[in-house]
Short mmCIF file of C-alpha atoms in Angstrom, two decimals:
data_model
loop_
_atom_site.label_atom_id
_atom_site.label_comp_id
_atom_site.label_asym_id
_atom_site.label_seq_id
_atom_site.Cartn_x
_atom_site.Cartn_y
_atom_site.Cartn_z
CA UNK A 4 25.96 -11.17 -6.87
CA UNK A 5 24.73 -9.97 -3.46
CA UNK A 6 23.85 -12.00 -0.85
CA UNK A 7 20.39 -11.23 0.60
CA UNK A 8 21.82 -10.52 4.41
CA UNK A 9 24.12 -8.00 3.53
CA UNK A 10 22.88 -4.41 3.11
CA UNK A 11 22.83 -2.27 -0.17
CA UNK A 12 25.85 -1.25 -1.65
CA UNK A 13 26.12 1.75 -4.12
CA UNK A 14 25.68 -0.45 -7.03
CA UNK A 15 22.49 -2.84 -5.51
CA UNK A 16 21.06 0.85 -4.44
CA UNK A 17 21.22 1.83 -7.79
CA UNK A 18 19.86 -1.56 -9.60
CA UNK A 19 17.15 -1.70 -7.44
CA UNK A 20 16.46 1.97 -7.93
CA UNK A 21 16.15 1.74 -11.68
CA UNK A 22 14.51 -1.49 -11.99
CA UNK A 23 12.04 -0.59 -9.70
CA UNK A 24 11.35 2.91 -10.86
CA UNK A 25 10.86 0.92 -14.69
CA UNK A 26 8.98 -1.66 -13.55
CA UNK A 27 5.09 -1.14 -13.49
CA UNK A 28 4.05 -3.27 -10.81
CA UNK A 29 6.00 -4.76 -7.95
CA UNK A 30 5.76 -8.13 -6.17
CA UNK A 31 5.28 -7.38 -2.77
CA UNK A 32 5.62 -10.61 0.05
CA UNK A 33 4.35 -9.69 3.63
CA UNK A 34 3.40 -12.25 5.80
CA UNK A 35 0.52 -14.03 2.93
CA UNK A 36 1.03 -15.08 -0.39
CA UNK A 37 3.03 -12.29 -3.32
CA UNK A 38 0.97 -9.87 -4.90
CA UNK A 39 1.29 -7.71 -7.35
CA UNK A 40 1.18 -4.14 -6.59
CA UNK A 41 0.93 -0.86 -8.48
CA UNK A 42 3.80 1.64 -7.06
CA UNK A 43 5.49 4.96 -7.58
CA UNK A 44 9.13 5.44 -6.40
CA UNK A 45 9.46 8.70 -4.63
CA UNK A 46 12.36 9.63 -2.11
CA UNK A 47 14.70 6.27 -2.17
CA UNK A 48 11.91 4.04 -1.78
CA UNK A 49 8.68 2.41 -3.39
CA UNK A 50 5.15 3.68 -2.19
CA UNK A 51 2.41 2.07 -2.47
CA UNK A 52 -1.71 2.69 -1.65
CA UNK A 53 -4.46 0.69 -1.24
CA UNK A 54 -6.67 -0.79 1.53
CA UNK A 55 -9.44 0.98 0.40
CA UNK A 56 -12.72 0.79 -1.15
CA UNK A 57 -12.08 0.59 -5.15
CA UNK A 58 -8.02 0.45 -4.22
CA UNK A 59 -5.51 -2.70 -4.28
CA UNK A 60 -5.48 -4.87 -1.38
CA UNK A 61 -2.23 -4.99 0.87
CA UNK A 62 -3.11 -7.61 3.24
CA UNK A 63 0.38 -8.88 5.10
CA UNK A 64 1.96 -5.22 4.94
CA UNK A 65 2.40 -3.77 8.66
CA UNK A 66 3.94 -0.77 9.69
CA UNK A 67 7.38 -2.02 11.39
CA UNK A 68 7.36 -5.60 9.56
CA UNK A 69 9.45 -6.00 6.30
CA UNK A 70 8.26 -7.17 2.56
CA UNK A 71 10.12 -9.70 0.40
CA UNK A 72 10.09 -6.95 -3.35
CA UNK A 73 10.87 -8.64 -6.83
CA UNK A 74 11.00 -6.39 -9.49
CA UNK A 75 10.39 -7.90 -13.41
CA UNK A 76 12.02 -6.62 -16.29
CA UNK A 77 10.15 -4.31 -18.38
CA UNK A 78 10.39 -5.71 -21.27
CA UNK A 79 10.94 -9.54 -20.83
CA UNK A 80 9.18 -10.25 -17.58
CA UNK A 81 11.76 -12.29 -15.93
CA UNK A 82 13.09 -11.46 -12.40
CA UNK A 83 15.87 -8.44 -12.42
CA UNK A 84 16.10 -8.37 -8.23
CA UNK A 85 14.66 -9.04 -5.49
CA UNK A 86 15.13 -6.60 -2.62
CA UNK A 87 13.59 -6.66 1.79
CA UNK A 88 12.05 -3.54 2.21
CA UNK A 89 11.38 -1.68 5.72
CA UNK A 90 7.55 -1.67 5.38
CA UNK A 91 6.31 2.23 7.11
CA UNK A 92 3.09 3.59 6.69
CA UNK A 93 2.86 7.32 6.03
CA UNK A 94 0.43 9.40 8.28
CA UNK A 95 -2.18 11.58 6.64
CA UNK A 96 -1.43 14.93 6.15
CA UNK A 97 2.47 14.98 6.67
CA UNK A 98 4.63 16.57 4.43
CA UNK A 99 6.20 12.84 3.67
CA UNK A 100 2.35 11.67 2.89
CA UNK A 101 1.93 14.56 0.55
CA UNK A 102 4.48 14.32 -1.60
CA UNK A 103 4.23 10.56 -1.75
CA UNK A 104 0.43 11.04 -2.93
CA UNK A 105 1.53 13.27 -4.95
CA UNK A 106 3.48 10.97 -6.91
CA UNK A 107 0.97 8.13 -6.28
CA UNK A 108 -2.19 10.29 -7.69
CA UNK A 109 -0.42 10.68 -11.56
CA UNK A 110 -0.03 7.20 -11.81
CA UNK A 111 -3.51 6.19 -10.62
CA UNK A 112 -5.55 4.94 -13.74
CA UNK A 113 -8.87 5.09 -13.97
CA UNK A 114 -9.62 6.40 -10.59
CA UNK A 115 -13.45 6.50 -9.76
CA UNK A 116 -13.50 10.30 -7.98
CA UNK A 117 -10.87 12.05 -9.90
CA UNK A 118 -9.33 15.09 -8.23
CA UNK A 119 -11.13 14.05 -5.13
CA UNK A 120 -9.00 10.75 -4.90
CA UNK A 121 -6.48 12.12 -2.82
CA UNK A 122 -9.10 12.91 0.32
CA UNK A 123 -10.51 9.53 -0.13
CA UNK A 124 -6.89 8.09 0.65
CA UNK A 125 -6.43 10.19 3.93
CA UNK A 126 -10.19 8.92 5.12
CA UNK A 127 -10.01 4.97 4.06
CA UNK A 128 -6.53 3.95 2.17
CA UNK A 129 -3.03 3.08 3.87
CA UNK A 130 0.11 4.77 1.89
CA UNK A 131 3.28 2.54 2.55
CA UNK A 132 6.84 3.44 2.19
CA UNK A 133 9.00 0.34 1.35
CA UNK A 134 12.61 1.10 1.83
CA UNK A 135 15.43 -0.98 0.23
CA UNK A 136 17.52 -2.84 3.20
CA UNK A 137 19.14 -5.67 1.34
CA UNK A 138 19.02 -6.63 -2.43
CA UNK A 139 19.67 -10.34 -3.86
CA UNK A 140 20.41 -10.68 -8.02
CA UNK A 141 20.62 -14.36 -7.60
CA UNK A 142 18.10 -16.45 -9.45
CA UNK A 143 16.13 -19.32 -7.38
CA UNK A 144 16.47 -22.42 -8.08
CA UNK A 145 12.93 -23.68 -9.90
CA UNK A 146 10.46 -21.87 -11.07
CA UNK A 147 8.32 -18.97 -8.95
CA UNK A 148 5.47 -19.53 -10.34
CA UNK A 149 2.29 -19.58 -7.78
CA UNK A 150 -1.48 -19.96 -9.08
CA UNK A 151 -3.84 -16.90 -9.06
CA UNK A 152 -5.41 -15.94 -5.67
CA UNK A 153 -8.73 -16.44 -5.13
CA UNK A 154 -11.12 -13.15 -6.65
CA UNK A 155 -14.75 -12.56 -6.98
CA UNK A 156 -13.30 -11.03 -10.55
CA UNK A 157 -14.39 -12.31 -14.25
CA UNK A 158 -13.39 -11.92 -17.00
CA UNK A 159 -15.89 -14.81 -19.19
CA UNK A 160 -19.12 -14.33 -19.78
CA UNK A 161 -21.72 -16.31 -21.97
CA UNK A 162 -21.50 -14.58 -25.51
CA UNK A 163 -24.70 -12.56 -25.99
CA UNK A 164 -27.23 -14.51 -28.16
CA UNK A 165 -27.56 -11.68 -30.99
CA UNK A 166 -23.54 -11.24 -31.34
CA UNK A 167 -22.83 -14.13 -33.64
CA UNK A 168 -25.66 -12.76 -36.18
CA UNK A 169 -24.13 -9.10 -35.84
CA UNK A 170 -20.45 -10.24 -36.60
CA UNK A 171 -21.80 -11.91 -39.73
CA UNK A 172 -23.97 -9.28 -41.25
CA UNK A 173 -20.66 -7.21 -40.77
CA UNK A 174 -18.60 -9.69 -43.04
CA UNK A 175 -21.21 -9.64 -45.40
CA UNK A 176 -21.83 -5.83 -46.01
CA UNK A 177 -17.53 -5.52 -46.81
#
């Protein structure tokens, strides 16, 4: 077990490395409340975008500050590590911004202007480089859990008045 004030030895480097490259989302801490974040790990470090109109939000994430990362297990959800990251954000243009959106701009689902996504970032988005400084496999005592964070988003709607007479003409005609 590593204590989280020490920095990253071979073996944390490469734990964090693999969970976080097989993780699908991240839990990033900055200075508000965890979120989870959609991420790519490119170069020894997590990158993440967002800020933007129709992007994730990364309130608490400063250039200079750092970020409390836990990464979940795949497969089981449970905490694998927890890591402090070196929060940077990557100027538009660079070569170090374009390779990271490079990276970023497979893994982007269902993105709104296609091709054109990656122009949108350099005008209104934020790309952050979180780099690994110390790494913690100890488990907390009590549970993490936290309740949802306030969202205009919904999910539940009435049930339209003519479903319920659809789904039983369709058990009808079998």
């Amino acid at each position: 077990m590593t204590d989280a004030a020490t920095p990253l030895s071979l073996p944390d480097q490469a734990l964090v490395e693999e969970a976080t490259k097989k993780s699908g989302l991240i839990w990033v801490r900055g200075t508000g409340p965890a979120r989870a974040l959609w991420h790519v790990w490119h170069d020894g470090a997590a990158h993440v975008v967002g800020d933007g109109h129709g992007e994730q939000p990364l309130p608490g994430l400063a250039a200079g500050s750092t970020a409390e990362v836990t990464v979940r297990s795949k497969d089981k959800g449970g905490r694998l590590v927890a890591w402090t990251a070196a929060v940077s954000e990557l100027a538009p243009g660079s070569d170090e911004w374009e390779a990271a959106v490079g990276e970023l701009k497979g893994k982007r689902l269902n993105a709104p202007d296609g091709e054109a996504m990656t122009e949108r970032w350099a005008r209104e988005c934020r790309v952050l480089r979180l780099s690994p400084c110390t790494a913690s496999t100890e488990h907390p005592d009590g549970s993490l859990a936290a309740p949802p964070l306030p969202t205009s988003a919904t999910t539940r709607h009435p049930i339209p008045p003519g479903l319920p007479r659809l789904l039983l003409r369709r058990g009808k005609r079998g």
